[in-house]
Tab-separated table of C-alpha atoms in Angstrom:
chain	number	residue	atom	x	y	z
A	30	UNK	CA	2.075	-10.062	5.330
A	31	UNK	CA	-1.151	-12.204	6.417
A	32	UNK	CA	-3.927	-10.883	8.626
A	33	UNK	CA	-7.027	-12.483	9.421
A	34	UNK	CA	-9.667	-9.742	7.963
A	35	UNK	CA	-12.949	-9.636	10.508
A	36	UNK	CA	-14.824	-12.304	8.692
A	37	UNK	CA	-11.753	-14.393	9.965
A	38	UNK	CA	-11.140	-15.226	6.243
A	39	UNK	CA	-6.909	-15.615	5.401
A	40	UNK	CA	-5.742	-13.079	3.460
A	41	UNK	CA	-2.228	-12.079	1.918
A	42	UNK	CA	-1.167	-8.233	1.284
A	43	UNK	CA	1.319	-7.544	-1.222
A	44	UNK	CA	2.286	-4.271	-2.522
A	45	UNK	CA	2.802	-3.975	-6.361
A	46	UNK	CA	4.766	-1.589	-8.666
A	47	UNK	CA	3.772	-1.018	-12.415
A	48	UNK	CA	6.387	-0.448	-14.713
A	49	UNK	CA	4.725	3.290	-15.516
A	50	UNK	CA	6.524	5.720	-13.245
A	51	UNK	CA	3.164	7.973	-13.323
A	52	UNK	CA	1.529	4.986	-12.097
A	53	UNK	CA	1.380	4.075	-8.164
A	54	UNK	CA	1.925	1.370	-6.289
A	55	UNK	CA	-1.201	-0.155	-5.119
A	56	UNK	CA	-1.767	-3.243	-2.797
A	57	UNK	CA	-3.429	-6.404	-4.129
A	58	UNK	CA	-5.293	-8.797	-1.173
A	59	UNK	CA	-4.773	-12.713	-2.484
A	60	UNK	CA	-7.292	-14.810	-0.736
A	61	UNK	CA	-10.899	-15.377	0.553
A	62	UNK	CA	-12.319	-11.652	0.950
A	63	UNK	CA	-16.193	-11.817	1.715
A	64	UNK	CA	-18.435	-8.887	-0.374
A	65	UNK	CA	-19.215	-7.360	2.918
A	66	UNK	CA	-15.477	-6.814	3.775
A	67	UNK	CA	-14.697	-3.022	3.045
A	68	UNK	CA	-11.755	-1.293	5.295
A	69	UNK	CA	-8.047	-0.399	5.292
A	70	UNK	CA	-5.527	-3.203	5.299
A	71	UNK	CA	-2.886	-0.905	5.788
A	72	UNK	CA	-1.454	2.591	4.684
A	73	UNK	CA	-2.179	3.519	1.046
A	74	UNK	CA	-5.458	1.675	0.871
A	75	UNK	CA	-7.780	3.959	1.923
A	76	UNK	CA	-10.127	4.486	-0.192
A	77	UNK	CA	-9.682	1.111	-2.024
A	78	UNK	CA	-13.784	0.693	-3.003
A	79	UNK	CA	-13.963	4.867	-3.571
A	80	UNK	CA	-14.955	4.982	-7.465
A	81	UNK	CA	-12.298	8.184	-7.298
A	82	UNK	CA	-9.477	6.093	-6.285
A	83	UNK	CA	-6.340	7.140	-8.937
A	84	UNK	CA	-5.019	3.437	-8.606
A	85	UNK	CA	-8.382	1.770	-9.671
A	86	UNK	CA	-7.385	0.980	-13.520
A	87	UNK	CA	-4.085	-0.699	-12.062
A	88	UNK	CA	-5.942	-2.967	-9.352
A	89	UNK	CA	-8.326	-3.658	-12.910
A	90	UNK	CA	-5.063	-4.482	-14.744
A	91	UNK	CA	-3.564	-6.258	-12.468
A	92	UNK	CA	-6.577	-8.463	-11.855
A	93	UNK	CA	-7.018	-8.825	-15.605
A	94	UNK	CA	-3.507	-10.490	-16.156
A	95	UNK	CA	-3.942	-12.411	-13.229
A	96	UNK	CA	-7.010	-13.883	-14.707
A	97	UNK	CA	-5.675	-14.087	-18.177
A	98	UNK	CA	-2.722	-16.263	-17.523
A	99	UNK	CA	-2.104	-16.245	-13.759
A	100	UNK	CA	0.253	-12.911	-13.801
A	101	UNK	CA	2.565	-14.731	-16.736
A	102	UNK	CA	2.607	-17.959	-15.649
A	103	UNK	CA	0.427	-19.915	-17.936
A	104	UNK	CA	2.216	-20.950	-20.818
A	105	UNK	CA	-1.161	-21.164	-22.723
A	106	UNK	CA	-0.591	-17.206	-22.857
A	107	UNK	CA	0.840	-17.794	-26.190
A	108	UNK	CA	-1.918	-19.202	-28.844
A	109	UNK	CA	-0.577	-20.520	-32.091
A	110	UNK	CA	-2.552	-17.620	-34.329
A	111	UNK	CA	-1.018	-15.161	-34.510
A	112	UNK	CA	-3.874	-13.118	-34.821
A	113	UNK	CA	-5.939	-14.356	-31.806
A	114	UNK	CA	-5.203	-12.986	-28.233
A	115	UNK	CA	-2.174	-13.700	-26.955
A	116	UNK	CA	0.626	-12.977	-23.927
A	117	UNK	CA	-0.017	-11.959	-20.394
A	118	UNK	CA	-3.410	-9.808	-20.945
A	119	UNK	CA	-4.530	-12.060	-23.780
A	120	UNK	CA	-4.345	-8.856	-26.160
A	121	UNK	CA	-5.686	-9.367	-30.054
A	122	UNK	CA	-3.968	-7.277	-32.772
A	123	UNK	CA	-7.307	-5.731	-33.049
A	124	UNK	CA	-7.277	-4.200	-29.934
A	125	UNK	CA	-3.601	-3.758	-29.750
A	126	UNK	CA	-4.230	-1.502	-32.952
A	127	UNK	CA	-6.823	0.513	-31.176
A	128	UNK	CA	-4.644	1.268	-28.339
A	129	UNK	CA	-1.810	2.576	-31.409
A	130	UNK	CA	0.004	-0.231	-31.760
A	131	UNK	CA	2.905	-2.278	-30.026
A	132	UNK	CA	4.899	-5.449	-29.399
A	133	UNK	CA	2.196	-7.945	-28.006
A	134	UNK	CA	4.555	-10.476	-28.509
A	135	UNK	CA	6.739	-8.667	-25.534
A	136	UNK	CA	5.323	-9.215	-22.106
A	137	UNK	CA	6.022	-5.687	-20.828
A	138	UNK	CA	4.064	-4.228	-23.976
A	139	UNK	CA	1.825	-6.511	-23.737
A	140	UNK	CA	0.487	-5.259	-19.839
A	141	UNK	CA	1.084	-1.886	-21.422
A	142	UNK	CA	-1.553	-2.616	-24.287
A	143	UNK	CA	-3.817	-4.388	-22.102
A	144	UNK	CA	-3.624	-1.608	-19.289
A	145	UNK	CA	-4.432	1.007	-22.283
A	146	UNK	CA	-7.344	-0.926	-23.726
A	147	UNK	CA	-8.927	-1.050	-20.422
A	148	UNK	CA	-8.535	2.226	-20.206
A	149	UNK	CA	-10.218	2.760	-23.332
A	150	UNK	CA	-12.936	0.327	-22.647
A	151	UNK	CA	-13.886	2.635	-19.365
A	152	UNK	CA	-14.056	5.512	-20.867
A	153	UNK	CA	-16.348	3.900	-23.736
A	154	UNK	CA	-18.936	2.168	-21.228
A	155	UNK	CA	-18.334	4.062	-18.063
A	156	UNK	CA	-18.404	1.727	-15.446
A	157	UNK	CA	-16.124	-0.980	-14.723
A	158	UNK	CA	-18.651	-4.162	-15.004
A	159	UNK	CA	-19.293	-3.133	-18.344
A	160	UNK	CA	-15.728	-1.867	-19.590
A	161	UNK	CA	-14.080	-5.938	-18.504
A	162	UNK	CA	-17.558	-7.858	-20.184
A	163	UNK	CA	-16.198	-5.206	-23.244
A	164	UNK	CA	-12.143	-6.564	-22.627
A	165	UNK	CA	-13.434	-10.152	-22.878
A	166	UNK	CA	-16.359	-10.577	-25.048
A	167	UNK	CA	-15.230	-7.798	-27.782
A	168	UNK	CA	-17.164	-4.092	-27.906
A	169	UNK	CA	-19.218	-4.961	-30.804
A	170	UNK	CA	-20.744	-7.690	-28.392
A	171	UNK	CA	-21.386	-5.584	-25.040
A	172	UNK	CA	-22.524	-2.383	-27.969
A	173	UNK	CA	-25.485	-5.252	-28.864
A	174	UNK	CA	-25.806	-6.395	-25.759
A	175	UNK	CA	-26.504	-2.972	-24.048
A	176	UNK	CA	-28.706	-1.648	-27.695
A	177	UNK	CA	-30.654	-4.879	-27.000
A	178	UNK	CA	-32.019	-3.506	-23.487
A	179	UNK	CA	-29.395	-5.559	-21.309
A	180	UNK	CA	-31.083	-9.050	-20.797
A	181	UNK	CA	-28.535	-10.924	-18.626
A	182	UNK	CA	-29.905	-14.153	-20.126
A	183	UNK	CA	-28.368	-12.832	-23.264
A	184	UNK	CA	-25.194	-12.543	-21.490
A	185	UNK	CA	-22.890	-15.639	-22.130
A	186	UNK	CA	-22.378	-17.053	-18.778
A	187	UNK	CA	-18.624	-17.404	-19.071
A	188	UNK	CA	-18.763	-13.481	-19.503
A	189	UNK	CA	-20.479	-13.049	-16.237
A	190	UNK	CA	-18.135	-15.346	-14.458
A	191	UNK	CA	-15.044	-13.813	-15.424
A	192	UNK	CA	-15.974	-9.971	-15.129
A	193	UNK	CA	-17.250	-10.938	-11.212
A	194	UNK	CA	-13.866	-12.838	-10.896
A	195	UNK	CA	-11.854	-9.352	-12.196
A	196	UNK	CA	-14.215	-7.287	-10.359
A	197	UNK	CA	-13.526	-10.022	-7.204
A	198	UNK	CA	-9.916	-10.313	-7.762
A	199	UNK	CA	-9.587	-6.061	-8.014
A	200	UNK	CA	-11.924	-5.549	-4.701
A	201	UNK	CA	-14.504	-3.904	-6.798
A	202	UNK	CA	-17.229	-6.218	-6.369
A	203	UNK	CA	-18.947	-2.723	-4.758
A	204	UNK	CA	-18.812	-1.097	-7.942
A	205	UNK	CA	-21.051	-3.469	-9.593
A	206	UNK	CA	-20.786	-6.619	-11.146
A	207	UNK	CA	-22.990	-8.285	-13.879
């Protein structure tokens, strides 16, 4: 469905299912959606900036593999080292061995691996701005980073750029951003 949200932005609503029966739907907003814009589309989105929310590490995930290779539909998802990142969430072996292991050759397993690592990077860090900096610029990095007293201008730019875009594309941009 479109609606025109009060900053008279365009917006689409779609509801999404993850393959995890434990997991709830959740509904992702594709468009323009100004920081300032914080209400209920429609039923089951209250609650969508509340740092409580059960559906937060989906909206995350979801905005991860969007980022990553546009929900599945970059081709580029698949790098010729085998080693390097590499499918829908752009998961490494490294981190798909952290998570205990899987097929992140398989798409499915892939999201799975990716959802899990994210998972694992919040509970690490503690806050989302810092858990999808960890997801794309490696632990060790952000561990440095954050020992080294947090100077942003020690922050690789394309770091910044795509944890506000998750953080954007997930309506978290409340929660805090880098």
């Amino acid at each position: 469905m479109a609606r025109i949200i009060p900053s008279g932005l365009r917006t689409n609503i779609e509801r999404v299912a993850f393959k995890e029966p434990r997991q709830a739907e959740v509904s992702v907003i594709r468009g323009e959606v100004s920081d300032a814009v914080a209400f209920s589309v429609d039923r089951g989105t209250e609650g969508l900036f509340d740092a409580a929310d059960s559906g937060e590490l989906d909206r995350i995930a979801f905005a991860v593999d969007g980022v990553e290779s546009r929900h599945g539909a970059d081709l580029r998802m698949w790098r010729p080292e085998p080693d390097g990142p590499q499918g829908p969430m752009q998961v490494s072996a490294k981190a798909a061995l952290d998570v205990g292991g899987g097929d992140r050759f398989d798409p499915q397993q892939n999201r799975l691996l990716g959802r899990a690592y994210l998972a694992q990077m919040f509970r690490r860090y503690g806050n989302w701005a810092d858990a999808i900096a960890a997801y794309n610029w490696g632990p060790g990095n952000m561990d440095q980073w954050i020992t080294g007293g947090r100077n942003v201008d020690r922050l690789p730019i394309g770091v910044v750029r795509y944890t506000n875009r998750v953080l954007r594309d997930a309506l978290l941009t409340r929660a805090a951003s880098l």
